[in-house]
């Protein structure tokens, strides 16, 4: 555990020393060394990522647009996943002006499978705002980016400003949090306000004023490839000599070696905090875990359990006279979770008690889209499909109906928010990953059990399919 000392020390002669420097800050010489080593390391070791290829564009607005798109996509999404999405996006909308002309439907379709769909919508809204209100010229500072662009927070604004414009402003994302917490042994909850304030202060202090783009990218690169959450590569870290978490590991080895009578060289001084009570140190009731080493940092608050929800879903399949299957989709509201995406008709299960299975097919279609089928229509239970959103554990209770074309009255279909699609059209439509899982379950079930000619023992009349257990 990090030791704490009083801010002043008595020398024994009635006099006191100057306050001890905080271990949670960098000295001026350490800042200079940090900048030089990190920038050099990044320039020599940076990964070949597609968004970095746009940084040589002489058009500053297009540089900013490229950074903006990449940073929004990378929010809570792994680099490996983002790469292909980014390439497709930039091929379709290579300029901010191109994106501004797009429809939300096109953006959602391009974003399909990437998750957190509000990100794509806000990119579109931001591009349209820049074109309409600023003549296609991106805001030029982190402060103005934060103020004017929807969906752009403090981190994204700082990333665009430093990487595209060369503004010497700090950035703090998950990778930077990990690097700084280990470098300055910040052990309090990394989401707490005192820690967040300190991290942003450190980021602004240490950013290289001469090479802000390389420095900030280097911080993120270091956290992503070396200073990783698990099994960090400390031995290859370019700034390991400045890392206090690493020093604590060495200190622990030295102490344990002394207990075994092993000469480990010069004595390593204790790492001590100058404050009596520190909002940045490990809490008093928590100790340094030798087995974890540098992974003692950062500390996070316990994650809240995802909220449990259930939704009844109907996969309505229309078999045309030509033998082609079509599937009925409805569009979600333009606000809220998965805004504007297409999905199979569905209704949330409000009563989630064990006695309730879900809604009947008739209820789902009536409540979600006002569609009515003949009472004799046969349905089948596909099963449950699980999907985890960031804050919701969703269970989809999936049922299926396959009907001949003549049994569906198209006059009930509202063209503006519902449509029939083929399997090929479904695969390229703006549908969520959850709906793709539902469709996969339907196909798997259909190969074995679903048949319009022979309903089979697993199918029942739509009017009596669901009953309480």
Coordinates of C-alpha atoms in Angstrom, one line a residue:
X1 CA 0.0 0.0 0.0
X2 CA 1.2 3.5 -0.7
X3 CA 2.5 5.2 2.4
X4 CA 1.3 8.6 3.4
X5 CA 3.3 11.4 5.0
X6 CA 2.5 14.7 6.5
X7 CA 2.9 17.7 4.2
X8 CA 5.8 18.8 6.4
X9 CA 8.5 16.8 8.2
X10 CA 10.2 17.7 11.5
X11 CA 14.0 17.3 11.2
X12 CA 14.4 17.0 14.9
X13 CA 15.8 20.4 15.4
X14 CA 12.5 22.2 15.5
X15 CA 12.6 23.1 11.8
X16 CA 10.5 21.6 9.0
X17 CA 11.2 20.8 5.4
X18 CA 9.3 22.2 2.4
X19 CA 6.1 20.2 1.6
X20 CA 6.8 16.9 -0.1
X21 CA 5.9 16.9 -3.8
X22 CA 2.8 14.9 -4.7
X23 CA 3.5 11.5 -6.2
X24 CA 0.3 12.0 -8.3
X25 CA 1.9 14.8 -10.4
X26 CA 4.9 15.0 -12.8
X27 CA 7.9 17.2 -12.1
X28 CA 9.0 19.4 -15.0
X29 CA 11.9 17.3 -15.9
X30 CA 9.7 14.2 -15.9
X31 CA 7.3 15.9 -18.3
X32 CA 10.0 16.7 -20.7
X33 CA 11.4 13.1 -20.6
X34 CA 7.9 11.6 -20.9
X35 CA 7.2 13.7 -24.1
X36 CA 10.4 12.9 -25.8
X37 CA 10.3 9.2 -25.2
X38 CA 6.6 8.7 -26.0
X39 CA 6.7 10.8 -29.2
X40 CA 9.8 9.0 -30.4
X41 CA 8.3 5.6 -29.6
X42 CA 5.0 6.4 -31.3
X43 CA 6.7 7.6 -34.5
X44 CA 8.6 4.4 -34.7
X45 CA 6.0 1.9 -33.6
X46 CA 2.5 3.2 -34.5
X47 CA 0.1 0.8 -36.1
X48 CA -1.0 1.2 -39.7
X49 CA -4.6 2.3 -39.2
X50 CA -6.8 3.6 -42.1
X51 CA -7.8 6.9 -40.3
X52 CA -4.1 7.8 -39.9
X53 CA -3.7 7.8 -43.7
X54 CA -6.0 10.9 -43.9
X55 CA -3.8 13.0 -41.6
X56 CA -1.6 14.1 -44.5
X57 CA -4.6 15.7 -46.2
X58 CA -3.9 19.4 -46.8
X59 CA -7.6 20.2 -46.3
X60 CA -7.8 20.8 -42.5
X61 CA -11.6 20.3 -42.5
X62 CA -11.3 16.9 -44.2
X63 CA -8.5 15.9 -41.7
X64 CA -10.9 16.9 -38.9
X65 CA -13.8 15.0 -40.5
X66 CA -11.6 11.8 -40.8
X67 CA -10.5 12.0 -37.1
X68 CA -14.1 12.8 -36.0
X69 CA -15.5 9.7 -37.8
X70 CA -12.8 7.4 -36.4
X71 CA -13.1 8.6 -32.9
X72 CA -16.9 8.3 -32.8
X73 CA -16.7 4.8 -34.2
X74 CA -14.0 3.8 -31.7
X75 CA -16.1 4.8 -28.7
X76 CA -16.7 1.5 -26.8
X77 CA -15.7 -0.5 -29.9
X78 CA -12.5 -2.4 -30.6
X79 CA -10.1 -1.2 -33.3
X80 CA -10.3 -4.5 -35.2
X81 CA -14.1 -4.1 -35.5
X82 CA -14.0 -0.5 -36.6
X83 CA -11.4 -0.8 -39.4
X84 CA -13.7 -2.3 -42.0
X85 CA -16.7 0.0 -41.0
X86 CA -14.4 3.0 -41.3
X87 CA -13.2 2.0 -44.8
X88 CA -16.8 1.5 -46.0
X89 CA -18.0 4.7 -44.5
X90 CA -15.2 6.8 -46.0
X91 CA -15.6 5.2 -49.4
X92 CA -19.3 6.1 -49.4
X93 CA -19.0 9.5 -47.8
X94 CA -15.4 10.7 -48.4
X95 CA -16.1 14.3 -47.4
X96 CA -18.2 16.0 -44.8
X97 CA -20.4 17.5 -47.5
X98 CA -21.1 14.0 -48.8
X99 CA -22.2 12.8 -45.4
X100 CA -24.5 15.8 -45.0
X101 CA -26.5 14.8 -48.0
X102 CA -27.1 11.3 -46.6
X103 CA -30.4 10.1 -45.0
X104 CA -30.6 8.6 -41.6
X105 CA -31.8 5.4 -43.2
X106 CA -28.5 5.2 -45.2
X107 CA -26.4 6.0 -42.1
X108 CA -28.2 3.4 -40.0
X109 CA -27.7 0.8 -42.7
X110 CA -24.0 1.6 -42.9
X111 CA -23.8 1.4 -39.1
X112 CA -25.7 -1.8 -38.8
X113 CA -23.9 -4.2 -36.5
X114 CA -21.5 -1.6 -35.0
X115 CA -23.8 -0.9 -32.0
X116 CA -24.7 2.3 -30.2
X117 CA -26.6 3.6 -33.2
X118 CA -27.0 7.1 -31.8
X119 CA -23.4 7.7 -32.7
X120 CA -24.1 7.4 -36.4
X121 CA -27.1 9.6 -36.1
X122 CA -25.2 12.3 -34.3
X123 CA -22.4 12.2 -36.9
X124 CA -25.0 12.9 -39.6
X125 CA -26.6 15.7 -37.6
X126 CA -23.2 17.2 -36.9
X127 CA -22.2 17.1 -40.6
X128 CA -25.5 18.7 -41.6
X129 CA -25.0 21.4 -39.0
X130 CA -21.4 22.2 -40.1
X131 CA -22.6 22.5 -43.7
X132 CA -25.7 24.6 -42.9
X133 CA -24.4 26.8 -40.1
X134 CA -20.7 27.0 -40.7
X135 CA -20.4 26.8 -44.5
X136 CA -18.6 23.4 -44.3
X137 CA -15.9 24.7 -42.0
X138 CA -15.3 22.6 -38.9
X139 CA -15.0 24.4 -35.5
X140 CA -11.3 25.1 -35.0
X141 CA -10.7 24.5 -31.2
X142 CA -11.6 21.8 -28.7
X143 CA -13.8 24.3 -26.9
X144 CA -15.8 25.2 -30.1
X145 CA -16.1 21.6 -31.2
X146 CA -17.5 20.6 -27.8
X147 CA -20.0 23.5 -27.9
X148 CA -21.3 23.0 -31.5
X149 CA -21.1 19.4 -32.5
X150 CA -23.8 17.0 -31.3
X151 CA -22.4 13.8 -29.7
X152 CA -18.9 15.3 -29.3
X153 CA -17.7 15.2 -25.7
X154 CA -14.6 16.5 -24.1
X155 CA -12.4 13.6 -25.2
X156 CA -13.5 13.6 -28.8
X157 CA -13.2 17.4 -29.1
X158 CA -9.7 17.2 -27.7
X159 CA -8.8 14.4 -30.1
X160 CA -10.0 16.3 -33.1
X161 CA -8.3 19.5 -32.0
X162 CA -5.0 18.0 -31.2
X163 CA -4.7 15.4 -34.0
X164 CA -6.2 17.4 -36.9
X165 CA -5.4 21.0 -35.8
X166 CA -2.3 20.6 -33.7
X167 CA -3.9 22.2 -30.6
X168 CA -1.9 21.4 -27.4
X169 CA -4.9 20.0 -25.4
X170 CA -5.0 16.9 -23.4
X171 CA -7.3 13.9 -23.9
X172 CA -8.6 11.3 -21.5
X173 CA -10.1 8.0 -22.7
X174 CA -9.9 4.5 -21.2
X175 CA -6.4 3.9 -22.5
X176 CA -5.1 7.2 -21.2
X177 CA -6.8 6.6 -17.8
X178 CA -4.9 3.4 -17.5
X179 CA -1.6 4.8 -18.4
X180 CA -1.8 7.8 -16.1
X181 CA -3.2 5.9 -13.2
X182 CA -0.3 3.5 -13.3
X183 CA 2.3 6.2 -14.0
X184 CA 1.2 8.2 -10.9
X185 CA -0.4 5.4 -8.9
X186 CA -3.8 6.9 -8.7
X187 CA -5.8 4.1 -7.0
X188 CA -9.1 5.7 -6.1
X189 CA -12.2 4.9 -8.3
X190 CA -11.2 6.2 -11.8
X191 CA -14.8 7.4 -12.4
X192 CA -14.9 9.6 -9.3
X193 CA -14.9 13.4 -9.8
X194 CA -11.6 14.0 -7.9
X195 CA -9.8 11.4 -10.1
X196 CA -11.4 12.6 -13.3
X197 CA -10.3 16.2 -12.5
X198 CA -6.8 15.1 -11.8
X199 CA -6.5 13.0 -14.9
X200 CA -7.7 15.9 -17.2
X201 CA -5.3 18.2 -15.4
X202 CA -2.4 15.8 -15.9
X203 CA -3.3 15.3 -19.6
X204 CA -3.3 19.0 -20.2
X205 CA 0.0 19.5 -18.4
X206 CA 2.0 16.7 -20.1
X207 CA 0.8 17.0 -23.7
X208 CA 3.7 17.9 -25.9
X209 CA 3.2 21.5 -27.2
X210 CA 5.4 20.8 -30.2
X211 CA 3.9 17.4 -31.2
X212 CA 0.4 17.3 -29.7
X213 CA -1.0 14.9 -32.4
X214 CA 1.8 12.3 -32.0
X215 CA 1.8 12.7 -28.2
X216 CA -1.9 12.1 -27.8
X217 CA -2.0 9.3 -30.3
X218 CA 1.0 7.9 -28.5
X219 CA -0.8 7.9 -25.2
X220 CA -3.7 6.0 -26.7
X221 CA -1.4 3.6 -28.6
X222 CA 0.6 2.9 -25.4
X223 CA -2.5 2.0 -23.5
X224 CA -3.9 -0.1 -26.3
X225 CA -0.7 -2.1 -27.2
X226 CA 1.6 -2.0 -24.1
X227 CA -0.1 -0.8 -21.0
X228 CA -3.0 -3.1 -21.4
X229 CA -5.6 -4.1 -18.8
X230 CA -4.2 -7.6 -18.5
X231 CA -0.7 -8.9 -19.0
X232 CA 0.8 -5.4 -19.7
X233 CA 4.2 -5.4 -21.5
X234 CA 6.1 -3.3 -19.0
X235 CA 9.5 -4.5 -20.2
X236 CA 8.8 -2.8 -23.7
X237 CA 7.3 0.4 -22.3
X238 CA 9.2 3.4 -23.4
X239 CA 8.4 5.3 -20.2
X240 CA 8.7 2.5 -17.7
X241 CA 11.4 4.4 -15.7
X242 CA 8.8 7.1 -14.9
X243 CA 6.1 4.6 -13.9
X244 CA 5.4 4.6 -10.2
X245 CA 3.3 1.4 -10.4
X246 CA 6.3 -0.3 -12.0
X247 CA 8.6 1.1 -9.3
X248 CA 6.3 -0.4 -6.6
X249 CA 6.6 -3.8 -8.3
X250 CA 10.4 -3.4 -8.1
X251 CA 10.1 -2.2 -4.5
X252 CA 8.1 -5.3 -3.6
X253 CA 10.6 -7.6 -5.2
X254 CA 13.4 -5.9 -3.4
X255 CA 11.6 -6.2 0.0
X256 CA 10.9 -9.9 -0.6
X257 CA 14.4 -10.5 -1.7
X258 CA 15.8 -9.0 1.5
X259 CA 13.6 -11.3 3.6
X260 CA 15.2 -14.2 1.8
X261 CA 18.7 -12.8 2.3
X262 CA 19.2 -11.9 -1.4
X263 CA 21.2 -8.8 -2.2
X264 CA 19.1 -6.8 -4.7
X265 CA 21.3 -3.9 -5.0
X266 CA 20.7 -0.3 -3.8
X267 CA 17.8 0.3 -1.4
X268 CA 14.6 1.5 -3.2
X269 CA 13.0 4.4 -1.4
X270 CA 9.4 4.1 -0.3
X271 CA 6.8 5.7 -2.5
X272 CA 4.9 8.1 -0.3
X273 CA 2.0 10.4 -0.7
X274 CA 2.3 13.9 0.8
X275 CA -1.3 14.1 1.9
X276 CA -2.8 13.1 5.2
X277 CA -6.0 12.1 3.4
X278 CA -5.8 11.7 -0.3
X279 CA -8.7 11.4 -2.7
X280 CA -6.4 9.8 -5.3
X281 CA -4.7 7.0 -3.4
X282 CA -6.0 3.5 -2.8
X283 CA -8.7 3.6 -0.2
X284 CA -7.5 3.0 3.4
X285 CA -9.3 -0.4 3.4
X286 CA -7.6 -1.6 0.2
X287 CA -4.0 -2.8 -0.1
X288 CA -1.5 -3.3 -2.8
X289 CA -1.8 -6.8 -4.3
X290 CA 1.6 -8.1 -5.1
X291 CA 0.2 -10.7 -7.5
X292 CA -1.6 -8.0 -9.5
X293 CA 1.5 -5.7 -9.8
X294 CA 0.8 -2.7 -12.0
X295 CA -2.7 -4.1 -12.6
X296 CA -3.6 -2.7 -9.2
X297 CA -4.3 0.5 -11.2
X298 CA -6.7 1.8 -12.2
X299 CA -9.6 0.9 -9.8
X300 CA -13.1 1.1 -11.1
X301 CA -16.4 1.1 -9.3
X302 CA -18.4 -2.2 -9.4
X303 CA -20.4 -2.5 -12.6
X304 CA -24.1 -2.4 -12.2
X305 CA -26.0 -5.5 -13.3
X306 CA -27.8 -5.1 -16.6
X307 CA -31.5 -4.5 -16.4
X308 CA -33.5 -7.6 -17.4
X309 CA -36.2 -7.2 -20.1
X310 CA -38.3 -9.5 -22.2
X311 CA -39.8 -8.7 -25.6
X312 CA -42.2 -10.8 -27.7
X313 CA -41.2 -10.9 -31.4
X314 CA -43.1 -12.1 -34.4
X315 CA -41.2 -13.2 -37.6
X316 CA -44.0 -12.8 -40.2
X317 CA -43.0 -14.5 -43.4
X318 CA -45.1 -14.0 -46.6
X319 CA -44.6 -16.7 -49.3
X320 CA -45.3 -15.2 -52.7
X321 CA -46.8 -17.0 -55.7
X322 CA -43.3 -17.1 -57.2
X323 CA -42.1 -19.0 -54.1
X324 CA -40.0 -16.1 -52.8
X325 CA -40.1 -15.5 -49.0
X326 CA -40.6 -11.9 -47.8
X327 CA -40.4 -10.7 -44.2
X328 CA -42.3 -7.9 -42.6
X329 CA -40.3 -5.2 -40.8
X330 CA -41.4 -2.1 -38.9
X331 CA -39.3 0.9 -38.1
X332 CA -38.5 2.0 -34.6
X333 CA -39.2 5.5 -33.3
X334 CA -36.6 8.2 -34.3
X335 CA -35.6 8.6 -30.6
X336 CA -34.5 6.2 -27.9
X337 CA -32.7 2.9 -28.1
X338 CA -32.0 1.7 -31.7
X339 CA -33.7 4.8 -33.0
X340 CA -34.8 4.5 -36.7
X341 CA -33.7 0.9 -37.1
X342 CA -35.9 -1.8 -38.7
X343 CA -37.1 -4.8 -36.8
X344 CA -39.6 -7.6 -36.7
X345 CA -42.9 -6.6 -35.1
X346 CA -42.4 -6.8 -31.3
X347 CA -44.0 -5.8 -28.0
X348 CA -42.3 -5.4 -24.6
X349 CA -43.4 -7.9 -22.0
X350 CA -44.5 -5.8 -19.1
X351 CA -45.4 -8.6 -16.7
X352 CA -42.2 -10.7 -16.4
X353 CA -43.5 -13.1 -13.7
X354 CA -42.8 -16.8 -14.2
X355 CA -46.5 -17.4 -15.1
X356 CA -46.3 -15.1 -18.1
X357 CA -44.8 -16.5 -21.4
X358 CA -45.4 -13.5 -23.6
X359 CA -47.9 -12.1 -26.1
X360 CA -49.8 -14.0 -28.7
X361 CA -49.0 -13.4 -32.4
X362 CA -52.2 -11.5 -32.8
X363 CA -51.4 -9.2 -29.9
X364 CA -47.9 -8.5 -31.2
X365 CA -49.1 -7.6 -34.7
X366 CA -52.0 -5.5 -33.5
X367 CA -50.0 -3.6 -30.9
X368 CA -46.8 -3.0 -32.9
X369 CA -48.2 -2.3 -36.4
X370 CA -52.0 -2.7 -36.5
X371 CA -51.7 -5.8 -38.7
X372 CA -54.4 -8.5 -38.6
X373 CA -54.2 -12.1 -39.8
X374 CA -56.9 -14.6 -40.4
X375 CA -57.8 -16.5 -37.1
X376 CA -56.9 -19.8 -38.9
X377 CA -53.3 -18.7 -39.5
X378 CA -50.8 -21.2 -38.0
X379 CA -47.9 -20.1 -35.8
X380 CA -45.0 -21.8 -34.2
X381 CA -42.6 -21.1 -31.3
X382 CA -39.1 -20.5 -32.4
X383 CA -37.6 -20.1 -28.9
X384 CA -35.8 -17.4 -26.8
X385 CA -32.9 -15.3 -28.1
X386 CA -30.6 -13.5 -25.7
X387 CA -28.9 -10.2 -26.4
X388 CA -26.8 -8.0 -24.2
X389 CA -27.0 -4.2 -24.7
X390 CA -24.7 -2.0 -22.6
X391 CA -27.3 -1.7 -19.9
X392 CA -30.0 -4.2 -20.8
X393 CA -30.1 -8.0 -20.8
X394 CA -32.8 -8.5 -23.4
X395 CA -34.6 -11.8 -23.9
X396 CA -36.6 -12.1 -27.2
X397 CA -39.5 -14.6 -27.1
X398 CA -39.6 -15.4 -30.8
X399 CA -42.6 -16.8 -32.7
X400 CA -43.0 -17.3 -36.4
X401 CA -45.9 -17.2 -38.9
X402 CA -45.6 -18.2 -42.5
X403 CA -48.6 -17.2 -44.7
X404 CA -49.5 -17.3 -48.4
X405 CA -49.3 -13.9 -50.1
X406 CA -53.1 -13.7 -50.5
X407 CA -53.7 -13.9 -46.8
X408 CA -52.1 -10.6 -46.0
X409 CA -54.0 -7.4 -46.7
X410 CA -51.4 -4.8 -47.9
X411 CA -53.8 -2.0 -47.3
X412 CA -53.0 -2.4 -43.6
X413 CA -49.3 -1.8 -44.3
X414 CA -48.2 1.8 -43.6
X415 CA -45.5 2.5 -46.2
X416 CA -43.7 5.1 -44.2
X417 CA -42.8 2.8 -41.3
X418 CA -43.2 -0.8 -42.5
X419 CA -42.1 -2.9 -45.4
X420 CA -41.6 -6.4 -46.8
X421 CA -38.0 -7.5 -47.5
X422 CA -36.4 -10.5 -49.0
X423 CA -33.7 -12.3 -47.1
X424 CA -31.0 -10.5 -49.2
X425 CA -32.6 -7.2 -48.5
X426 CA -32.8 -8.0 -44.8
X427 CA -29.1 -8.8 -44.6
X428 CA -28.2 -5.3 -45.9
X429 CA -31.0 -3.4 -44.2
X430 CA -30.5 -1.1 -41.2
X431 CA -31.3 -3.8 -38.6
X432 CA -29.7 -4.4 -35.2
X433 CA -27.4 -7.3 -34.3
X434 CA -30.2 -8.5 -32.1
X435 CA -32.6 -8.8 -35.0
X436 CA -30.0 -10.7 -37.0
X437 CA -29.8 -13.2 -34.1
X438 CA -33.6 -13.5 -34.2
X439 CA -33.6 -14.1 -37.9
X440 CA -30.9 -16.7 -37.6
X441 CA -32.9 -18.5 -34.9
X442 CA -36.0 -18.4 -37.2
X443 CA -34.0 -20.0 -40.1
X444 CA -32.6 -22.7 -37.9
X445 CA -36.0 -23.5 -36.5
X446 CA -37.7 -23.4 -40.0
X447 CA -35.4 -26.0 -41.4
X448 CA -36.7 -28.5 -38.9
X449 CA -40.3 -27.5 -37.9
X450 CA -42.0 -24.7 -39.8
X451 CA -44.1 -25.6 -42.8
X452 CA -47.1 -24.0 -44.3
X453 CA -48.4 -27.2 -45.8
X454 CA -48.0 -29.3 -42.7
X455 CA -48.1 -27.2 -39.4
X456 CA -47.0 -30.3 -37.4
X457 CA -47.3 -31.0 -33.8
X458 CA -45.4 -27.9 -32.7
X459 CA -47.9 -25.5 -34.3
X460 CA -51.2 -24.3 -33.0
X461 CA -54.0 -22.0 -34.0
X462 CA -53.0 -18.3 -33.6
X463 CA -56.1 -17.8 -31.4
X464 CA -55.0 -20.4 -28.8
X465 CA -51.2 -20.6 -29.1
X466 CA -50.3 -18.9 -25.8
X467 CA -51.8 -20.0 -22.5
X468 CA -50.5 -19.7 -19.0
X469 CA -48.6 -22.6 -17.6

